[in-house]
Amino acid sequence: MSVFRAGARALITGGASGIGLAVAELCLGRGMRVAVVDFNEQTLDLAKKNLSAKGEVQCVKADILSTNLYGVLHGLNTYIPSFQSRAPSAPPAAIVITGSKQGITNPPGNPAYNASKAAVKTLAEHLSWDLREKENVGVHLLVPGWTFTGLSGNTPGSSASKPAGAWTPAQVTAYMQQKMEAGKFYIICPDNDVSAQTDKKRMLWSVGDIVKERPPLTRWREEYKREAEEWMAGVEDVEKVL
């Protein structure tokens, strides 16, 4: 039985646009009852208008701090008790937490954002561990690639065209659903510019900084750039390296 089933409930923070909106549309299309939390009142009103035609939806405005920083924690605090007490015979349920590749490879330029997404990754990993005995509760870390969302110009009324290298929110959502139903925890989305193999090579190189006692962030250091590029070019299958 899928978690995307008629009558089930979905709470989506940041759900008025982008990937969150695409997930809300997926859930409503499956007959689920959806609650959307977002901070932009105009976007939220537009989302409510469009989503209400597709099913039962409740939209709640929250300030940006509540959405970006505490949205995950508030959602977990609300739902975790019911997950912990969930009977083995109950239908399947799932928690999906959205991270970022920047929380894994930690590129220079935005340390606060990287740190917040690294914290989200750690939270999701420990939540998966804590709920490991609940066979009917799945935990997943969604890590999108380059996606055409509001951050890249895809806002209501905008005439911006999707960059060729980006995925649409609907593509990310379809990939997420596929990996969730396959039981995967890490849902690392590729895009039209960066393949899954390239993502894995970058992650493995970043971990190598620690294992090989190199300085941090060597992929971006001039004295290591050539070595990193040659290593990545020479690895055909990352999983054979592990």
C-alpha positions as YAML, in Angstrom:
chain: A
units: angstrom
residues:
- id: 1
  name: MET
  ca: [0.00, 0.00, 0.00]
- id: 2
  name: SER
  ca: [1.36, 3.43, -0.96]
- id: 3
  name: VAL
  ca: [1.60, 6.39, 1.40]
- id: 4
  name: PHE
  ca: [0.05, 8.37, -1.46]
- id: 5
  name: ARG
  ca: [-3.47, 7.03, -0.95]
- id: 6
  name: ALA
  ca: [-6.97, 8.45, -0.75]
- id: 7
  name: GLY
  ca: [-7.93, 9.77, 2.68]
- id: 8
  name: ALA
  ca: [-4.38, 10.00, 4.03]
- id: 9
  name: ARG
  ca: [-3.14, 13.34, 5.34]
- id: 10
  name: ALA
  ca: [-0.14, 15.37, 4.19]
- id: 11
  name: LEU
  ca: [1.47, 18.38, 5.90]
- id: 12
  name: ILE
  ca: [3.70, 20.33, 3.51]
- id: 13
  name: THR
  ca: [5.83, 23.24, 4.74]
- id: 14
  name: GLY
  ca: [6.84, 25.65, 1.98]
- id: 15
  name: GLY
  ca: [4.04, 24.15, -0.09]
- id: 16
  name: ALA
  ca: [2.71, 27.24, -1.87]
- id: 17
  name: SER
  ca: [5.26, 27.17, -4.68]
- id: 18
  name: GLY
  ca: [8.01, 25.15, -6.31]
- id: 19
  name: ILE
  ca: [8.61, 21.58, -5.21]
- id: 20
  name: GLY
  ca: [6.24, 21.88, -2.25]
- id: 21
  name: LEU
  ca: [3.39, 22.92, -4.53]
- id: 22
  name: ALA
  ca: [4.13, 20.04, -6.90]
- id: 23
  name: VAL
  ca: [4.01, 17.63, -3.95]
- id: 24
  name: ALA
  ca: [0.69, 19.12, -2.85]
- id: 25
  name: GLU
  ca: [-0.70, 18.59, -6.35]
- id: 26
  name: LEU
  ca: [0.52, 14.98, -6.33]
- id: 27
  name: CYS
  ca: [-1.11, 14.32, -2.96]
- id: 28
  name: LEU
  ca: [-4.41, 15.91, -3.95]
- id: 29
  name: GLY
  ca: [-4.37, 13.96, -7.19]
- id: 30
  name: ARG
  ca: [-4.26, 10.79, -5.09]
- id: 31
  name: GLY
  ca: [-7.23, 11.89, -2.98]
- id: 32
  name: MET
  ca: [-5.22, 12.91, 0.08]
- id: 33
  name: ARG
  ca: [-6.14, 15.69, 2.51]
- id: 34
  name: VAL
  ca: [-3.47, 18.37, 2.38]
- id: 35
  name: ALA
  ca: [-2.31, 21.16, 4.70]
- id: 36
  name: VAL
  ca: [0.09, 23.71, 3.20]
- id: 37
  name: VAL
  ca: [2.23, 26.08, 5.30]
- id: 38
  name: ASP
  ca: [4.05, 29.03, 3.70]
- id: 39
  name: PHE
  ca: [5.08, 32.61, 4.48]
- id: 40
  name: ASN
  ca: [4.17, 34.50, 1.29]
- id: 41
  name: GLU
  ca: [0.52, 35.45, 1.67]
- id: 42
  name: GLN
  ca: [0.03, 36.30, -2.00]
- id: 43
  name: THR
  ca: [1.56, 33.04, -3.17]
- id: 44
  name: LEU
  ca: [-0.36, 31.12, -0.52]
- id: 45
  name: ASP
  ca: [-3.68, 32.64, -1.62]
- id: 46
  name: LEU
  ca: [-2.96, 31.76, -5.24]
- id: 47
  name: ALA
  ca: [-1.96, 28.22, -4.27]
- id: 48
  name: LYS
  ca: [-5.14, 27.80, -2.23]
- id: 49
  name: LYS
  ca: [-7.26, 28.95, -5.17]
- id: 50
  name: ASN
  ca: [-5.58, 26.52, -7.56]
- id: 51
  name: LEU
  ca: [-5.32, 23.59, -5.16]
- id: 52
  name: SER
  ca: [-8.88, 23.84, -3.83]
- id: 53
  name: ALA
  ca: [-10.17, 22.86, -7.25]
- id: 54
  name: LYS
  ca: [-8.25, 19.60, -6.95]
- id: 55
  name: GLY
  ca: [-9.26, 18.44, -3.49]
- id: 56
  name: GLU
  ca: [-9.40, 19.11, 0.24]
- id: 57
  name: VAL
  ca: [-6.67, 21.59, 1.21]
- id: 58
  name: GLN
  ca: [-5.97, 23.88, 4.15]
- id: 59
  name: CYS
  ca: [-3.47, 26.74, 3.79]
- id: 60
  name: VAL
  ca: [-1.74, 28.34, 6.79]
- id: 61
  name: LYS
  ca: [0.49, 31.43, 6.76]
- id: 62
  name: ALA
  ca: [3.67, 31.38, 8.85]
- id: 63
  name: ASP
  ca: [6.54, 33.85, 9.04]
- id: 64
  name: ILE
  ca: [9.71, 33.03, 7.11]
- id: 65
  name: LEU
  ca: [11.61, 31.96, 10.22]
- id: 66
  name: SER
  ca: [8.88, 29.48, 11.12]
- id: 67
  name: THR
  ca: [8.89, 28.07, 7.59]
- id: 68
  name: ASN
  ca: [12.61, 27.84, 6.92]
- id: 69
  name: LEU
  ca: [14.02, 27.08, 10.35]
- id: 70
  name: TYR
  ca: [11.33, 25.70, 12.57]
- id: 71
  name: GLY
  ca: [8.89, 24.31, 10.03]
- id: 72
  name: VAL
  ca: [10.60, 20.92, 10.11]
- id: 73
  name: LEU
  ca: [10.72, 20.84, 13.90]
- id: 74
  name: HIS
  ca: [7.11, 21.97, 14.36]
- id: 75
  name: GLY
  ca: [5.91, 19.39, 11.88]
- id: 76
  name: LEU
  ca: [7.89, 16.63, 13.55]
- id: 77
  name: ASN
  ca: [6.71, 17.63, 17.02]
- id: 78
  name: THR
  ca: [3.14, 17.40, 15.77]
- id: 79
  name: TYR
  ca: [3.38, 14.05, 14.03]
- id: 80
  name: ILE
  ca: [6.13, 12.02, 15.74]
- id: 81
  name: PRO
  ca: [3.98, 10.92, 18.73]
- id: 82
  name: SER
  ca: [1.45, 9.39, 16.33]
- id: 83
  name: PHE
  ca: [4.25, 7.72, 14.36]
- id: 84
  name: GLN
  ca: [5.79, 6.28, 17.53]
- id: 85
  name: SER
  ca: [2.47, 4.82, 18.67]
- id: 86
  name: ARG
  ca: [1.45, 3.64, 15.22]
- id: 87
  name: ALA
  ca: [0.13, 0.08, 15.29]
- id: 88
  name: PRO
  ca: [1.90, -2.47, 13.05]
- id: 89
  name: SER
  ca: [-1.41, -3.07, 11.27]
- id: 90
  name: ALA
  ca: [-1.88, 0.63, 10.41]
- id: 91
  name: PRO
  ca: [-1.45, 1.81, 6.81]
- id: 92
  name: PRO
  ca: [2.02, 3.08, 5.85]
- id: 93
  name: ALA
  ca: [3.07, 6.64, 6.66]
- id: 94
  name: ALA
  ca: [6.11, 8.68, 5.69]
- id: 95
  name: ILE
  ca: [8.18, 11.69, 6.70]
- id: 96
  name: VAL
  ca: [10.00, 13.53, 3.92]
- id: 97
  name: ILE
  ca: [12.53, 16.19, 4.93]
- id: 98
  name: THR
  ca: [14.03, 18.43, 2.26]
- id: 99
  name: GLY
  ca: [17.77, 18.96, 2.40]
- id: 100
  name: SER
  ca: [20.31, 20.30, -0.07]
- id: 101
  name: LYS
  ca: [23.45, 19.11, -1.81]
- id: 102
  name: GLN
  ca: [25.11, 22.12, -0.18]
- id: 103
  name: GLY
  ca: [24.49, 20.46, 3.17]
- id: 104
  name: ILE
  ca: [26.59, 17.51, 1.96]
- id: 105
  name: THR
  ca: [29.39, 18.94, -0.23]
- id: 106
  name: ASN
  ca: [29.52, 22.29, 1.64]
- id: 107
  name: PRO
  ca: [30.62, 24.64, -1.19]
- id: 108
  name: PRO
  ca: [32.09, 28.01, -0.16]
- id: 109
  name: GLY
  ca: [30.01, 31.17, -0.27]
- id: 110
  name: ASN
  ca: [26.99, 30.51, 1.94]
- id: 111
  name: PRO
  ca: [28.09, 28.85, 5.19]
- id: 112
  name: ALA
  ca: [24.92, 29.63, 7.16]
- id: 113
  name: TYR
  ca: [22.70, 27.97, 4.55]
- id: 114
  name: ASN
  ca: [25.07, 24.99, 4.27]
- id: 115
  name: ALA
  ca: [25.07, 24.58, 8.05]
- id: 116
  name: SER
  ca: [21.27, 24.67, 8.24]
- id: 117
  name: LYS
  ca: [20.94, 22.01, 5.55]
- id: 118
  name: ALA
  ca: [23.66, 19.87, 7.15]
- id: 119
  name: ALA
  ca: [21.62, 20.04, 10.36]
- id: 120
  name: VAL
  ca: [18.49, 18.97, 8.50]
- id: 121
  name: LYS
  ca: [20.40, 16.01, 7.03]
- id: 122
  name: THR
  ca: [21.58, 14.95, 10.49]
- id: 123
  name: LEU
  ca: [18.07, 15.31, 11.91]
- id: 124
  name: ALA
  ca: [16.61, 13.13, 9.15]
- id: 125
  name: GLU
  ca: [19.28, 10.46, 9.59]
- id: 126
  name: HIS
  ca: [18.69, 10.20, 13.33]
- id: 127
  name: LEU
  ca: [14.94, 10.22, 12.87]
- id: 128
  name: SER
  ca: [15.32, 7.28, 10.50]
- id: 129
  name: TRP
  ca: [17.36, 5.49, 13.15]
- id: 130
  name: ASP
  ca: [14.92, 6.29, 15.96]
- id: 131
  name: LEU
  ca: [11.97, 4.96, 13.93]
- id: 132
  name: ARG
  ca: [13.85, 1.97, 12.49]
- id: 133
  name: GLU
  ca: [11.58, -0.56, 14.21]
- id: 134
  name: LYS
  ca: [8.44, 1.00, 12.72]
- id: 135
  name: GLU
  ca: [8.17, -0.96, 9.49]
- id: 136
  name: ASN
  ca: [5.13, 1.01, 8.37]
- id: 137
  name: VAL
  ca: [6.77, 4.44, 8.88]
- id: 138
  name: GLY
  ca: [9.26, 5.60, 6.28]
- id: 139
  name: VAL
  ca: [11.72, 8.47, 6.66]
- id: 140
  name: HIS
  ca: [13.25, 10.06, 3.58]
- id: 141
  name: LEU
  ca: [15.74, 12.86, 2.89]
- id: 142
  name: LEU
  ca: [14.86, 14.64, -0.35]
- id: 143
  name: VAL
  ca: [17.85, 16.42, -1.89]
- id: 144
  name: PRO
  ca: [16.80, 18.25, -5.06]
- id: 145
  name: GLY
  ca: [19.16, 19.16, -7.86]
- id: 146
  name: TRP
  ca: [18.86, 22.35, -9.89]
- id: 147
  name: THR
  ca: [15.12, 22.98, -9.98]
- id: 148
  name: PHE
  ca: [13.16, 25.75, -11.70]
- id: 149
  name: THR
  ca: [11.47, 27.27, -8.64]
- id: 150
  name: GLY
  ca: [10.86, 30.77, -7.33]
- id: 151
  name: LEU
  ca: [14.52, 31.00, -6.36]
- id: 152
  name: SER
  ca: [15.45, 30.69, -10.04]
- id: 153
  name: GLY
  ca: [12.74, 32.96, -11.43]
- id: 154
  name: ASN
  ca: [9.71, 30.67, -11.62]
- id: 155
  name: THR
  ca: [7.28, 32.92, -9.78]
- id: 156
  name: PRO
  ca: [3.56, 33.49, -10.45]
- id: 157
  name: GLY
  ca: [3.14, 35.79, -13.44]
- id: 158
  name: SER
  ca: [6.79, 35.59, -14.42]
- id: 159
  name: SER
  ca: [7.75, 35.17, -18.07]
- id: 160
  name: ALA
  ca: [11.05, 33.51, -17.19]
- id: 161
  name: SER
  ca: [11.84, 30.38, -19.18]
- id: 162
  name: LYS
  ca: [13.09, 27.22, -17.52]
- id: 163
  name: PRO
  ca: [16.87, 26.88, -17.96]
- id: 164
  name: ALA
  ca: [17.78, 23.82, -20.03]
- id: 165
  name: GLY
  ca: [19.81, 22.35, -17.19]
- id: 166
  name: ALA
  ca: [17.08, 22.55, -14.56]
- id: 167
  name: TRP
  ca: [14.37, 20.08, -13.66]
- id: 168
  name: THR
  ca: [10.78, 21.15, -13.10]
- id: 169
  name: PRO
  ca: [9.22, 20.73, -9.63]
- id: 170
  name: ALA
  ca: [6.99, 18.03, -11.13]
- id: 171
  name: GLN
  ca: [10.08, 16.05, -12.23]
- id: 172
  name: VAL
  ca: [11.53, 16.25, -8.73]
- id: 173
  name: THR
  ca: [8.22, 15.12, -7.24]
- id: 174
  name: ALA
  ca: [7.92, 12.16, -9.61]
- id: 175
  name: TYR
  ca: [11.51, 11.11, -8.81]
- id: 176
  name: MET
  ca: [10.79, 11.46, -5.09]
- id: 177
  name: GLN
  ca: [7.70, 9.27, -5.33]
- id: 178
  name: GLN
  ca: [9.63, 6.60, -7.26]
- id: 179
  name: LYS
  ca: [12.42, 6.47, -4.68]
- id: 180
  name: MET
  ca: [10.02, 6.55, -1.73]
- id: 181
  name: GLU
  ca: [8.10, 3.59, -3.07]
- id: 182
  name: ALA
  ca: [11.43, 1.78, -3.54]
- id: 183
  name: GLY
  ca: [12.17, 2.37, 0.16]
- id: 184
  name: LYS
  ca: [15.16, 4.68, -0.34]
- id: 185
  name: PHE
  ca: [16.17, 7.05, 2.47]
- id: 186
  name: TYR
  ca: [18.53, 9.27, 0.46]
- id: 187
  name: ILE
  ca: [16.69, 10.74, -2.52]
- id: 188
  name: ILE
  ca: [19.47, 12.61, -4.33]
- id: 189
  name: CYS
  ca: [17.93, 14.13, -7.44]
- id: 190
  name: PRO
  ca: [20.00, 14.65, -10.56]
- id: 191
  name: ASP
  ca: [19.09, 17.34, -13.08]
- id: 192
  name: ASN
  ca: [19.71, 17.97, -16.76]
- id: 193
  name: ASP
  ca: [23.22, 19.30, -16.08]
- id: 194
  name: VAL
  ca: [24.49, 17.05, -13.27]
- id: 195
  name: SER
  ca: [24.14, 13.26, -13.39]
- id: 196
  name: ALA
  ca: [23.71, 10.98, -10.39]
- id: 197
  name: GLN
  ca: [27.27, 9.71, -10.90]
- id: 198
  name: THR
  ca: [28.68, 13.26, -10.83]
- id: 199
  name: ASP
  ca: [26.79, 13.99, -7.62]
- id: 200
  name: LYS
  ca: [28.22, 10.87, -6.00]
- id: 201
  name: LYS
  ca: [31.76, 11.71, -7.12]
- id: 202
  name: ARG
  ca: [31.50, 15.18, -5.60]
- id: 203
  name: MET
  ca: [30.19, 13.79, -2.33]
- id: 204
  name: LEU
  ca: [32.89, 11.14, -2.17]
- id: 205
  name: TRP
  ca: [35.62, 13.69, -2.89]
- id: 206
  name: SER
  ca: [34.32, 15.89, -0.05]
- id: 207
  name: VAL
  ca: [34.47, 12.98, 2.40]
- id: 208
  name: GLY
  ca: [37.98, 12.28, 1.10]
- id: 209
  name: ASP
  ca: [39.13, 15.63, 2.49]
- id: 210
  name: ILE
  ca: [38.60, 14.16, 5.96]
- id: 211
  name: VAL
  ca: [39.85, 10.63, 5.28]
- id: 212
  name: LYS
  ca: [42.99, 11.81, 3.47]
- id: 213
  name: GLU
  ca: [43.58, 14.70, 5.92]
- id: 214
  name: ARG
  ca: [43.46, 17.30, 3.19]
- id: 215
  name: PRO
  ca: [42.37, 20.88, 3.89]
- id: 216
  name: PRO
  ca: [38.60, 21.41, 3.75]
- id: 217
  name: LEU
  ca: [36.79, 22.27, 0.52]
- id: 218
  name: THR
  ca: [39.67, 21.16, -1.72]
- id: 219
  name: ARG
  ca: [37.39, 20.87, -4.74]
- id: 220
  name: TRP
  ca: [37.40, 24.65, -4.89]
- id: 221
  name: ARG
  ca: [41.06, 25.26, -3.92]
- id: 222
  name: GLU
  ca: [43.31, 26.15, -6.84]
- id: 223
  name: GLU
  ca: [46.09, 23.81, -5.68]
- id: 224
  name: TYR
  ca: [43.70, 20.83, -5.64]
- id: 225
  name: LYS
  ca: [41.31, 21.60, -8.50]
- id: 226
  name: ARG
  ca: [43.23, 19.68, -11.15]
- id: 227
  name: GLU
  ca: [43.64, 16.64, -8.90]
- id: 228
  name: ALA
  ca: [39.93, 16.64, -8.11]
- id: 229
  name: GLU
  ca: [38.94, 16.96, -11.76]
- id: 230
  name: GLU
  ca: [41.31, 14.18, -12.86]
- id: 231
  name: TRP
  ca: [40.07, 11.86, -10.11]
- id: 232
  name: MET
  ca: [36.43, 12.44, -11.04]
- id: 233
  name: ALA
  ca: [37.17, 11.93, -14.73]
- id: 234
  name: GLY
  ca: [38.94, 8.64, -13.96]
- id: 235
  name: VAL
  ca: [36.13, 7.09, -11.90]
- id: 236
  name: GLU
  ca: [33.55, 5.39, -14.10]
- id: 237
  name: ASP
  ca: [31.41, 3.82, -11.37]
- id: 238
  name: VAL
  ca: [31.51, 5.42, -7.93]
- id: 239
  name: GLU
  ca: [29.95, 2.42, -6.21]
- id: 240
  name: LYS
  ca: [32.94, 0.27, -7.21]
- id: 241
  name: VAL
  ca: [35.22, 2.72, -5.38]
- id: 242
  name: LEU
  ca: [33.44, 2.16, -2.07]
...
